[in-house]
Amino acid sequence: MLWRRNLFAPLAALALALTASAGAGTAAAATETTVVAAAPAASATDDFGAPGPYATAVEVGAITTLYYPRDIADSDRRHPVIVWGNGTGGVPLVYRDLLLHWASQGFVVAAANTPMSNLGISMRASIDMLTGRNADPGSIFFGRVDLEHIGASGHSQGGAAAIVVGSDPRIDTILPIQPGPLANINAVRVPALLLAGQRDSIVFPALVKAFYNAADHIPALYGEVRGADHFTVVGDPGPFAAPTTAWFRAHLMGDRTAGAQFFGPGCGICTDTATWSDIRRNSLALNVPAATP
């Protein structure tokens, strides 16, 4: 399809460039290795765009790349999961900054290595893999993965994959970023935040709105990032970092401050015209109280 052809070349080129310039913070081998990233500074509880309190690590496997709190083996809590799908031709390295940001906030991020993620097969396999690692006494993840709280996200083709995977009963919420068209949101039974870019000429905002309009059976929000094109989320995620983090903290961690960004009469994103060119909440989302998303 045209949108796939248009997307492949720039993402593939960017992946090659990032691979060539990656330092010790990223592993590129197909076998599993662990590479420690720099420790981030602690963030304020309501500044979701700031780095979180966890130092992070990266583990590259044959099917999945994991981004996670570095000291997870010594953690006194279980950490929720986000499964991720890449855009066409992309690899997790392309989205490294966003995925590490989520890991610094306390999430285990399982990013499918495939550049063709639409079917969600590798994303589901990531959940299976983490289930095994969580049950393995020899794993650093033993007893530290919160498999009761799992979100799905992705960009472009991977955004469509997040919708596809959203029908899996293990998924608690979805956050498709500029999702491609090959998905059926009618099969999703969990809350959704659908993000578009105001200046996206590959996945036009109208295509994302179509998913939102069809999602009248679940609490759904549509957010159009002001000035964003299709590749704003690539590399430095910029305006995408804070709202995506807040959404997952609200739904996977029970963070009430984060929930107030989306729900209730004080809806934080609803008045943030500097970040958003369009915000929509369907009737089911309007009925969700801020304290209990």
PDB file of C-alpha atoms in Angstrom:
ATOM      1  CA  MET A   1       0.000   0.000   0.000  1.00  0.00           C
ATOM      2  CA  LEU A   2       1.074   3.588  -0.636  1.00  0.00           C
ATOM      3  CA  TRP A   3       1.332   4.539   3.030  1.00  0.00           C
ATOM      4  CA  ARG A   4       3.656   1.604   3.628  1.00  0.00           C
ATOM      5  CA  ARG A   5       5.927   2.509   0.686  1.00  0.00           C
ATOM      6  CA  ASN A   6       6.087   6.141   1.759  1.00  0.00           C
ATOM      7  CA  LEU A   7       6.974   5.215   5.322  1.00  0.00           C
ATOM      8  CA  PHE A   8       9.547   2.498   4.723  1.00  0.00           C
ATOM      9  CA  ALA A   9      12.351   4.543   3.182  1.00  0.00           C
ATOM     10  CA  PRO A  10      12.669   7.304   5.791  1.00  0.00           C
ATOM     11  CA  LEU A  11      12.306   4.940   8.752  1.00  0.00           C
ATOM     12  CA  ALA A  12      14.818   2.480   7.346  1.00  0.00           C
ATOM     13  CA  ALA A  13      17.316   5.261   6.670  1.00  0.00           C
ATOM     14  CA  LEU A  14      16.858   6.640  10.163  1.00  0.00           C
ATOM     15  CA  ALA A  15      17.303   3.199  11.713  1.00  0.00           C
ATOM     16  CA  LEU A  16      20.600   2.759   9.871  1.00  0.00           C
ATOM     17  CA  ALA A  17      21.808   6.185  10.948  1.00  0.00           C
ATOM     18  CA  LEU A  18      20.901   5.588  14.576  1.00  0.00           C
ATOM     19  CA  THR A  19      22.514   2.146  14.525  1.00  0.00           C
ATOM     20  CA  ALA A  20      25.748   3.605  13.215  1.00  0.00           C
ATOM     21  CA  SER A  21      25.808   6.344  15.856  1.00  0.00           C
ATOM     22  CA  ALA A  22      24.574   4.322  18.852  1.00  0.00           C
ATOM     23  CA  GLY A  23      26.910   4.256  21.820  1.00  0.00           C
ATOM     24  CA  ALA A  24      27.260   1.940  24.773  1.00  0.00           C
ATOM     25  CA  GLY A  25      23.662   2.517  25.810  1.00  0.00           C
ATOM     26  CA  THR A  26      22.253   0.259  23.080  1.00  0.00           C
ATOM     27  CA  ALA A  27      22.893  -3.334  22.046  1.00  0.00           C
ATOM     28  CA  ALA A  28      22.491  -4.409  18.429  1.00  0.00           C
ATOM     29  CA  ALA A  29      23.218  -8.144  18.507  1.00  0.00           C
ATOM     30  CA  ALA A  30      20.540 -10.724  17.821  1.00  0.00           C
ATOM     31  CA  THR A  31      21.506 -12.765  20.878  1.00  0.00           C
ATOM     32  CA  GLU A  32      20.370 -11.566  24.272  1.00  0.00           C
ATOM     33  CA  THR A  33      22.647  -9.039  25.939  1.00  0.00           C
ATOM     34  CA  THR A  34      22.133  -6.459  28.639  1.00  0.00           C
ATOM     35  CA  VAL A  35      23.389  -2.905  28.272  1.00  0.00           C
ATOM     36  CA  VAL A  36      22.949  -0.319  30.998  1.00  0.00           C
ATOM     37  CA  ALA A  37      21.728   3.149  30.054  1.00  0.00           C
ATOM     38  CA  ALA A  38      22.496   6.315  32.003  1.00  0.00           C
ATOM     39  CA  ALA A  39      20.522   6.917  35.193  1.00  0.00           C
ATOM     40  CA  PRO A  40      17.862   9.598  34.736  1.00  0.00           C
ATOM     41  CA  ALA A  41      17.052  12.331  37.199  1.00  0.00           C
ATOM     42  CA  ALA A  42      13.915  11.933  39.301  1.00  0.00           C
ATOM     43  CA  SER A  43      10.813  13.673  37.956  1.00  0.00           C
ATOM     44  CA  ALA A  44       8.087  15.634  39.655  1.00  0.00           C
ATOM     45  CA  THR A  45       4.912  13.611  40.098  1.00  0.00           C
ATOM     46  CA  ASP A  46       2.978  15.786  37.664  1.00  0.00           C
ATOM     47  CA  ASP A  47       5.736  16.361  35.079  1.00  0.00           C
ATOM     48  CA  PHE A  48       5.216  13.309  32.935  1.00  0.00           C
ATOM     49  CA  GLY A  49       7.580  14.518  30.232  1.00  0.00           C
ATOM     50  CA  ALA A  50      10.526  14.543  32.656  1.00  0.00           C
ATOM     51  CA  PRO A  51      12.656  11.412  33.131  1.00  0.00           C
ATOM     52  CA  GLY A  52      11.399   9.099  35.832  1.00  0.00           C
ATOM     53  CA  PRO A  53      13.274   7.951  38.955  1.00  0.00           C
ATOM     54  CA  TYR A  54      14.574   4.649  37.544  1.00  0.00           C
ATOM     55  CA  ALA A  55      17.917   4.016  35.915  1.00  0.00           C
ATOM     56  CA  THR A  56      17.288   1.948  32.793  1.00  0.00           C
ATOM     57  CA  ALA A  57      18.692  -1.012  30.929  1.00  0.00           C
ATOM     58  CA  VAL A  58      18.231  -2.509  27.472  1.00  0.00           C
ATOM     59  CA  GLU A  59      18.184  -6.183  26.537  1.00  0.00           C
ATOM     60  CA  VAL A  60      18.121  -7.112  22.860  1.00  0.00           C
ATOM     61  CA  GLY A  61      16.733 -10.542  22.004  1.00  0.00           C
ATOM     62  CA  ALA A  62      15.973 -12.295  18.742  1.00  0.00           C
ATOM     63  CA  ILE A  63      12.282 -11.340  18.773  1.00  0.00           C
ATOM     64  CA  THR A  64      11.937  -8.635  21.427  1.00  0.00           C
ATOM     65  CA  THR A  65      13.980  -5.732  22.774  1.00  0.00           C
ATOM     66  CA  LEU A  66      13.313  -4.994  26.440  1.00  0.00           C
ATOM     67  CA  TYR A  67      13.632  -1.558  28.056  1.00  0.00           C
ATOM     68  CA  TYR A  68      13.253  -1.786  31.818  1.00  0.00           C
ATOM     69  CA  PRO A  69      14.309  -0.419  35.228  1.00  0.00           C
ATOM     70  CA  ARG A  70      17.952  -1.442  35.614  1.00  0.00           C
ATOM     71  CA  ASP A  71      17.653  -2.661  39.202  1.00  0.00           C
ATOM     72  CA  ILE A  72      14.427  -4.560  38.635  1.00  0.00           C
ATOM     73  CA  ALA A  73      15.799  -7.690  40.327  1.00  0.00           C
ATOM     74  CA  ASP A  74      16.062  -5.727  43.585  1.00  0.00           C
ATOM     75  CA  SER A  75      12.803  -3.838  43.168  1.00  0.00           C
ATOM     76  CA  ASP A  76      10.210  -4.014  45.902  1.00  0.00           C
ATOM     77  CA  ARG A  77       7.348  -3.866  43.406  1.00  0.00           C
ATOM     78  CA  ARG A  78       6.002  -5.443  40.254  1.00  0.00           C
ATOM     79  CA  HIS A  79       6.354  -3.327  37.118  1.00  0.00           C
ATOM     80  CA  PRO A  80       3.575  -2.975  34.509  1.00  0.00           C
ATOM     81  CA  VAL A  81       4.209  -3.857  30.874  1.00  0.00           C
ATOM     82  CA  ILE A  82       3.923  -1.901  27.629  1.00  0.00           C
ATOM     83  CA  VAL A  83       4.184  -3.875  24.379  1.00  0.00           C
ATOM     84  CA  TRP A  84       5.343  -1.853  21.382  1.00  0.00           C
ATOM     85  CA  GLY A  85       5.029  -2.144  17.575  1.00  0.00           C
ATOM     86  CA  ASN A  86       7.325  -0.322  15.120  1.00  0.00           C
ATOM     87  CA  GLY A  87       6.363   1.626  12.043  1.00  0.00           C
ATOM     88  CA  THR A  88       6.957   0.052   8.636  1.00  0.00           C
ATOM     89  CA  GLY A  89      10.668  -0.643   8.146  1.00  0.00           C
ATOM     90  CA  GLY A  90      11.443   0.515  11.679  1.00  0.00           C
ATOM     91  CA  VAL A  91      13.129  -1.200  14.617  1.00  0.00           C
ATOM     92  CA  PRO A  92      12.945  -0.420  18.356  1.00  0.00           C
ATOM     93  CA  LEU A  93      16.157   1.619  18.114  1.00  0.00           C
ATOM     94  CA  VAL A  94      14.262   4.221  16.082  1.00  0.00           C
ATOM     95  CA  TYR A  95      11.997   4.861  19.094  1.00  0.00           C
ATOM     96  CA  ARG A  96      14.665   4.338  21.755  1.00  0.00           C
ATOM     97  CA  ASP A  97      14.194   7.683  23.519  1.00  0.00           C
ATOM     98  CA  LEU A  98      10.462   7.186  24.053  1.00  0.00           C
ATOM     99  CA  LEU A  99      10.825   3.570  25.169  1.00  0.00           C
ATOM    100  CA  LEU A 100      13.613   4.426  27.619  1.00  0.00           C
ATOM    101  CA  HIS A 101      11.481   7.284  28.944  1.00  0.00           C
ATOM    102  CA  TRP A 102       8.694   4.827  29.765  1.00  0.00           C
ATOM    103  CA  ALA A 103      11.220   2.454  31.371  1.00  0.00           C
ATOM    104  CA  SER A 104      12.511   5.306  33.535  1.00  0.00           C
ATOM    105  CA  GLN A 105       8.945   5.726  34.786  1.00  0.00           C
ATOM    106  CA  GLY A 106       8.890   2.127  36.003  1.00  0.00           C
ATOM    107  CA  PHE A 107       7.484   0.209  33.040  1.00  0.00           C
ATOM    108  CA  VAL A 108       8.865  -2.916  31.394  1.00  0.00           C
ATOM    109  CA  VAL A 109       8.667  -2.110  27.691  1.00  0.00           C
ATOM    110  CA  ALA A 110       8.676  -5.081  25.316  1.00  0.00           C
ATOM    111  CA  ALA A 111       9.326  -3.818  21.790  1.00  0.00           C
ATOM    112  CA  ALA A 112       8.836  -6.227  18.910  1.00  0.00           C
ATOM    113  CA  ASN A 113      11.943  -6.306  16.698  1.00  0.00           C
ATOM    114  CA  THR A 114       9.966  -6.846  13.511  1.00  0.00           C
ATOM    115  CA  PRO A 115       9.758  -4.038  10.910  1.00  0.00           C
ATOM    116  CA  MET A 116       6.361  -5.414   9.822  1.00  0.00           C
ATOM    117  CA  SER A 117       4.337  -5.445  13.022  1.00  0.00           C
ATOM    118  CA  ASN A 118       0.760  -5.078  11.802  1.00  0.00           C
ATOM    119  CA  LEU A 119      -0.477  -8.545  12.801  1.00  0.00           C
ATOM    120  CA  GLY A 120       0.754  -8.113  16.374  1.00  0.00           C
ATOM    121  CA  ILE A 121       2.241 -11.614  16.464  1.00  0.00           C
ATOM    122  CA  SER A 122       5.567 -10.526  17.970  1.00  0.00           C
ATOM    123  CA  MET A 123       3.819  -8.216  20.450  1.00  0.00           C
ATOM    124  CA  ARG A 124       1.757 -11.122  21.767  1.00  0.00           C
ATOM    125  CA  ALA A 125       4.896 -13.264  21.841  1.00  0.00           C
ATOM    126  CA  SER A 126       6.525 -10.588  24.010  1.00  0.00           C
ATOM    127  CA  ILE A 127       3.826 -11.077  26.639  1.00  0.00           C
ATOM    128  CA  ASP A 128       4.365 -14.837  26.519  1.00  0.00           C
ATOM    129  CA  MET A 129       8.117 -14.331  26.906  1.00  0.00           C
ATOM    130  CA  LEU A 130       7.732 -12.011  29.907  1.00  0.00           C
ATOM    131  CA  THR A 131       5.300 -14.454  31.480  1.00  0.00           C
ATOM    132  CA  GLY A 132       8.004 -17.096  31.319  1.00  0.00           C
ATOM    133  CA  ARG A 133      10.716 -14.762  32.583  1.00  0.00           C
ATOM    134  CA  ASN A 134       8.527 -13.635  35.478  1.00  0.00           C
ATOM    135  CA  ALA A 135       8.094 -17.281  36.541  1.00  0.00           C
ATOM    136  CA  ASP A 136      11.785 -18.219  36.163  1.00  0.00           C
ATOM    137  CA  PRO A 137      13.726 -18.092  39.466  1.00  0.00           C
ATOM    138  CA  GLY A 138      16.930 -17.621  37.481  1.00  0.00           C
ATOM    139  CA  SER A 139      15.694 -14.475  35.709  1.00  0.00           C
ATOM    140  CA  ILE A 140      16.199 -10.890  36.867  1.00  0.00           C
ATOM    141  CA  PHE A 141      12.487 -10.454  36.094  1.00  0.00           C
ATOM    142  CA  PHE A 142      11.431 -13.222  38.496  1.00  0.00           C
ATOM    143  CA  GLY A 143       8.343 -12.019  40.351  1.00  0.00           C
ATOM    144  CA  ARG A 144       8.906  -8.419  39.243  1.00  0.00           C
ATOM    145  CA  VAL A 145       6.604  -8.143  36.208  1.00  0.00           C
ATOM    146  CA  ASP A 146       3.020  -6.995  36.718  1.00  0.00           C
ATOM    147  CA  LEU A 147       1.267  -9.151  34.145  1.00  0.00           C
ATOM    148  CA  GLU A 148      -2.125  -7.954  35.396  1.00  0.00           C
ATOM    149  CA  HIS A 149      -1.475  -4.499  33.924  1.00  0.00           C
ATOM    150  CA  ILE A 150      -0.394  -4.485  30.275  1.00  0.00           C
ATOM    151  CA  GLY A 151      -0.768  -1.727  27.690  1.00  0.00           C
ATOM    152  CA  ALA A 152      -0.188  -1.769  23.930  1.00  0.00           C
ATOM    153  CA  SER A 153       1.246   1.030  21.837  1.00  0.00           C
ATOM    154  CA  GLY A 154       3.044   1.568  18.564  1.00  0.00           C
ATOM    155  CA  HIS A 155       3.622   4.011  15.737  1.00  0.00           C
ATOM    156  CA  SER A 156       2.117   3.985  12.242  1.00  0.00           C
ATOM    157  CA  GLN A 157       1.899   0.308  11.204  1.00  0.00           C
ATOM    158  CA  GLY A 158       2.760  -0.442  14.831  1.00  0.00           C
ATOM    159  CA  GLY A 159      -0.107   1.802  15.902  1.00  0.00           C
ATOM    160  CA  ALA A 160      -2.425  -0.405  13.892  1.00  0.00           C
ATOM    161  CA  ALA A 161      -0.792  -3.395  15.603  1.00  0.00           C
ATOM    162  CA  ALA A 162      -1.618  -1.880  18.989  1.00  0.00           C
ATOM    163  CA  ILE A 163      -5.265  -1.832  17.938  1.00  0.00           C
ATOM    164  CA  VAL A 164      -5.033  -5.430  16.696  1.00  0.00           C
ATOM    165  CA  VAL A 165      -3.408  -6.567  19.955  1.00  0.00           C
ATOM    166  CA  GLY A 166      -6.025  -4.605  21.882  1.00  0.00           C
ATOM    167  CA  SER A 167      -8.419  -7.504  21.371  1.00  0.00           C
ATOM    168  CA  ASP A 168      -6.142  -9.749  23.468  1.00  0.00           C
ATOM    169  CA  PRO A 169      -7.741 -10.260  26.906  1.00  0.00           C
ATOM    170  CA  ARG A 170      -4.377  -9.634  28.571  1.00  0.00           C
ATOM    171  CA  ILE A 171      -4.336  -6.010  27.359  1.00  0.00           C
ATOM    172  CA  ASP A 172      -5.765  -3.306  29.648  1.00  0.00           C
ATOM    173  CA  THR A 173      -5.458  -0.230  27.425  1.00  0.00           C
ATOM    174  CA  ILE A 174      -4.169   0.832  24.013  1.00  0.00           C
ATOM    175  CA  LEU A 175      -2.357   3.940  22.804  1.00  0.00           C
ATOM    176  CA  PRO A 176      -1.971   3.891  19.011  1.00  0.00           C
ATOM    177  CA  ILE A 177       0.254   6.689  17.667  1.00  0.00           C
ATOM    178  CA  GLN A 178      -0.676   7.754  14.123  1.00  0.00           C
ATOM    179  CA  PRO A 179      -2.006   4.248  13.405  1.00  0.00           C
ATOM    180  CA  GLY A 180      -2.137   2.807   9.902  1.00  0.00           C
ATOM    181  CA  PRO A 181      -5.505   1.668   8.544  1.00  0.00           C
ATOM    182  CA  LEU A 182      -5.205  -2.127   8.796  1.00  0.00           C
ATOM    183  CA  ALA A 183      -6.972  -2.732  12.101  1.00  0.00           C
ATOM    184  CA  ASN A 184     -10.466  -3.173  13.500  1.00  0.00           C
ATOM    185  CA  ILE A 185     -11.078  -1.156  16.635  1.00  0.00           C
ATOM    186  CA  ASN A 186     -14.505  -2.763  17.059  1.00  0.00           C
ATOM    187  CA  ALA A 187     -12.717  -5.811  18.493  1.00  0.00           C
ATOM    188  CA  VAL A 188     -11.074  -3.724  21.245  1.00  0.00           C
ATOM    189  CA  ARG A 189     -12.688  -3.812  24.683  1.00  0.00           C
ATOM    190  CA  VAL A 190     -10.370  -1.498  26.663  1.00  0.00           C
ATOM    191  CA  PRO A 191      -9.872   2.289  26.878  1.00  0.00           C
ATOM    192  CA  ALA A 192      -8.046   3.916  23.969  1.00  0.00           C
ATOM    193  CA  LEU A 193      -6.060   7.094  23.433  1.00  0.00           C
ATOM    194  CA  LEU A 194      -5.618   7.659  19.696  1.00  0.00           C
ATOM    195  CA  LEU A 195      -2.931  10.167  18.723  1.00  0.00           C
ATOM    196  CA  ALA A 196      -2.588  11.991  15.422  1.00  0.00           C
ATOM    197  CA  GLY A 197      -0.213  14.632  14.084  1.00  0.00           C
ATOM    198  CA  GLN A 198      -1.706  17.894  12.824  1.00  0.00           C
ATOM    199  CA  ARG A 199       0.694  17.980   9.849  1.00  0.00           C
ATOM    200  CA  ASP A 200       0.929  14.244   9.214  1.00  0.00           C
ATOM    201  CA  SER A 201       0.863  13.686   5.449  1.00  0.00           C
ATOM    202  CA  ILE A 202       1.243   9.881   5.669  1.00  0.00           C
ATOM    203  CA  VAL A 203      -1.443   8.944   8.202  1.00  0.00           C
ATOM    204  CA  PHE A 204      -3.790  11.886   7.884  1.00  0.00           C
ATOM    205  CA  PRO A 205      -5.599  13.006  11.047  1.00  0.00           C
ATOM    206  CA  ALA A 206      -8.892  12.073   9.396  1.00  0.00           C
ATOM    207  CA  LEU A 207      -7.796   8.419   9.364  1.00  0.00           C
ATOM    208  CA  VAL A 208      -7.138   8.475  13.093  1.00  0.00           C
ATOM    209  CA  LYS A 209     -10.449  10.247  13.701  1.00  0.00           C
ATOM    210  CA  ALA A 210     -12.156   7.408  11.846  1.00  0.00           C
ATOM    211  CA  PHE A 211     -10.832   4.958  14.441  1.00  0.00           C
ATOM    212  CA  TYR A 212     -11.996   7.292  17.208  1.00  0.00           C
ATOM    213  CA  ASN A 213     -15.467   7.634  15.689  1.00  0.00           C
ATOM    214  CA  ALA A 214     -15.759   3.848  15.434  1.00  0.00           C
ATOM    215  CA  ALA A 215     -14.722   3.400  19.081  1.00  0.00           C
ATOM    216  CA  ASP A 216     -18.105   4.338  20.515  1.00  0.00           C
ATOM    217  CA  HIS A 217     -18.242   1.118  22.573  1.00  0.00           C
ATOM    218  CA  ILE A 218     -15.178   1.933  24.740  1.00  0.00           C
ATOM    219  CA  PRO A 219     -13.884   5.038  26.534  1.00  0.00           C
ATOM    220  CA  ALA A 220     -11.914   6.688  23.730  1.00  0.00           C
ATOM    221  CA  LEU A 221      -9.995   9.928  23.324  1.00  0.00           C
ATOM    222  CA  TYR A 222      -8.592  11.557  20.210  1.00  0.00           C
ATOM    223  CA  GLY A 223      -5.587  13.845  20.511  1.00  0.00           C
ATOM    224  CA  GLU A 224      -4.059  15.754  17.596  1.00  0.00           C
ATOM    225  CA  VAL A 225      -0.573  17.056  18.394  1.00  0.00           C
ATOM    226  CA  ARG A 226      -0.152  20.612  17.176  1.00  0.00           C
ATOM    227  CA  GLY A 227       2.432  20.979  14.410  1.00  0.00           C
ATOM    228  CA  ALA A 228       3.475  17.298  14.503  1.00  0.00           C
ATOM    229  CA  ASP A 229       4.288  15.423  11.310  1.00  0.00           C
ATOM    230  CA  HIS A 230       4.556  11.664  10.944  1.00  0.00           C
ATOM    231  CA  PHE A 231       8.103  11.507  12.303  1.00  0.00           C
ATOM    232  CA  THR A 232       7.893  13.879  15.264  1.00  0.00           C
ATOM    233  CA  VAL A 233       7.709  10.889  17.636  1.00  0.00           C
ATOM    234  CA  VAL A 234      10.889   9.363  16.138  1.00  0.00           C
ATOM    235  CA  GLY A 235      14.123  10.064  18.008  1.00  0.00           C
ATOM    236  CA  ASP A 236      13.337  12.692  20.629  1.00  0.00           C
ATOM    237  CA  PRO A 237       9.590  12.096  21.179  1.00  0.00           C
ATOM    238  CA  GLY A 238       9.032  15.721  22.166  1.00  0.00           C
ATOM    239  CA  PRO A 239       5.316  16.431  22.752  1.00  0.00           C
ATOM    240  CA  PHE A 240       4.438  12.722  22.708  1.00  0.00           C
ATOM    241  CA  ALA A 241       6.436  11.839  25.839  1.00  0.00           C
ATOM    242  CA  ALA A 242       4.265  13.446  28.530  1.00  0.00           C
ATOM    243  CA  PRO A 243       0.751  12.412  27.426  1.00  0.00           C
ATOM    244  CA  THR A 244       1.720   8.839  26.598  1.00  0.00           C
ATOM    245  CA  THR A 245       3.429   8.467  29.961  1.00  0.00           C
ATOM    246  CA  ALA A 246       0.465   9.970  31.797  1.00  0.00           C
ATOM    247  CA  TRP A 247      -1.970   7.656  29.990  1.00  0.00           C
ATOM    248  CA  PHE A 248      -0.058   4.533  30.927  1.00  0.00           C
ATOM    249  CA  ARG A 249       0.545   5.705  34.501  1.00  0.00           C
ATOM    250  CA  ALA A 250      -3.188   6.306  34.862  1.00  0.00           C
ATOM    251  CA  HIS A 251      -4.294   2.945  33.466  1.00  0.00           C
ATOM    252  CA  LEU A 252      -1.469   0.639  34.500  1.00  0.00           C
ATOM    253  CA  MET A 253      -0.316   2.226  37.778  1.00  0.00           C
ATOM    254  CA  GLY A 254      -3.508   3.825  39.083  1.00  0.00           C
ATOM    255  CA  ASP A 255      -1.910   7.281  39.133  1.00  0.00           C
ATOM    256  CA  ARG A 256      -4.774   9.700  39.899  1.00  0.00           C
ATOM    257  CA  THR A 257      -2.798  12.800  38.959  1.00  0.00           C
ATOM    258  CA  ALA A 258      -2.135  11.244  35.571  1.00  0.00           C
ATOM    259  CA  GLY A 259      -5.799  10.264  35.197  1.00  0.00           C
ATOM    260  CA  ALA A 260      -6.852  13.871  35.696  1.00  0.00           C
ATOM    261  CA  GLN A 261      -5.011  14.732  32.491  1.00  0.00           C
ATOM    262  CA  PHE A 262      -7.701  12.885  30.534  1.00  0.00           C
ATOM    263  CA  PHE A 263     -10.822  12.442  32.649  1.00  0.00           C
ATOM    264  CA  GLY A 264     -13.180  14.522  34.720  1.00  0.00           C
ATOM    265  CA  PRO A 265     -14.219  18.164  34.320  1.00  0.00           C
ATOM    266  CA  GLY A 266     -10.648  19.388  34.877  1.00  0.00           C
ATOM    267  CA  CYS A 267      -9.217  17.332  31.986  1.00  0.00           C
ATOM    268  CA  GLY A 268      -5.678  18.683  31.683  1.00  0.00           C
ATOM    269  CA  ILE A 269      -5.108  18.034  28.005  1.00  0.00           C
ATOM    270  CA  CYS A 270      -8.462  19.582  27.126  1.00  0.00           C
ATOM    271  CA  THR A 271      -7.200  23.091  27.908  1.00  0.00           C
ATOM    272  CA  ASP A 272      -3.609  22.657  26.674  1.00  0.00           C
ATOM    273  CA  THR A 273      -3.937  24.394  23.318  1.00  0.00           C
ATOM    274  CA  ALA A 274      -0.166  24.815  23.041  1.00  0.00           C
ATOM    275  CA  THR A 275       0.273  21.036  22.687  1.00  0.00           C
ATOM    276  CA  TRP A 276      -3.003  20.023  21.053  1.00  0.00           C
ATOM    277  CA  SER A 277      -4.783  21.282  17.941  1.00  0.00           C
ATOM    278  CA  ASP A 278      -7.797  19.027  18.599  1.00  0.00           C
ATOM    279  CA  ILE A 279      -8.972  17.015  21.608  1.00  0.00           C
ATOM    280  CA  ARG A 280     -12.078  14.822  21.604  1.00  0.00           C
ATOM    281  CA  ARG A 281     -13.585  12.564  24.277  1.00  0.00           C
ATOM    282  CA  ASN A 282     -16.486  10.263  23.523  1.00  0.00           C
ATOM    283  CA  SER A 283     -19.478   9.876  25.825  1.00  0.00           C
ATOM    284  CA  LEU A 284     -18.003   6.876  27.652  1.00  0.00           C
ATOM    285  CA  ALA A 285     -14.763   8.761  28.330  1.00  0.00           C
ATOM    286  CA  LEU A 286     -16.743  11.763  29.581  1.00  0.00           C
ATOM    287  CA  ASN A 287     -18.368   9.497  32.169  1.00  0.00           C
ATOM    288  CA  VAL A 288     -15.041   8.275  33.596  1.00  0.00           C
ATOM    289  CA  PRO A 289     -14.222  10.121  36.853  1.00  0.00           C
ATOM    290  CA  ALA A 290     -10.769  11.677  37.083  1.00  0.00           C
ATOM    291  CA  ALA A 291      -9.752   9.668  40.144  1.00  0.00           C
ATOM    292  CA  THR A 292     -10.566   6.241  38.726  1.00  0.00           C
ATOM    293  CA  PRO A 293      -9.628   5.965  35.021  1.00  0.00           C
TER     294      PRO A 293
END
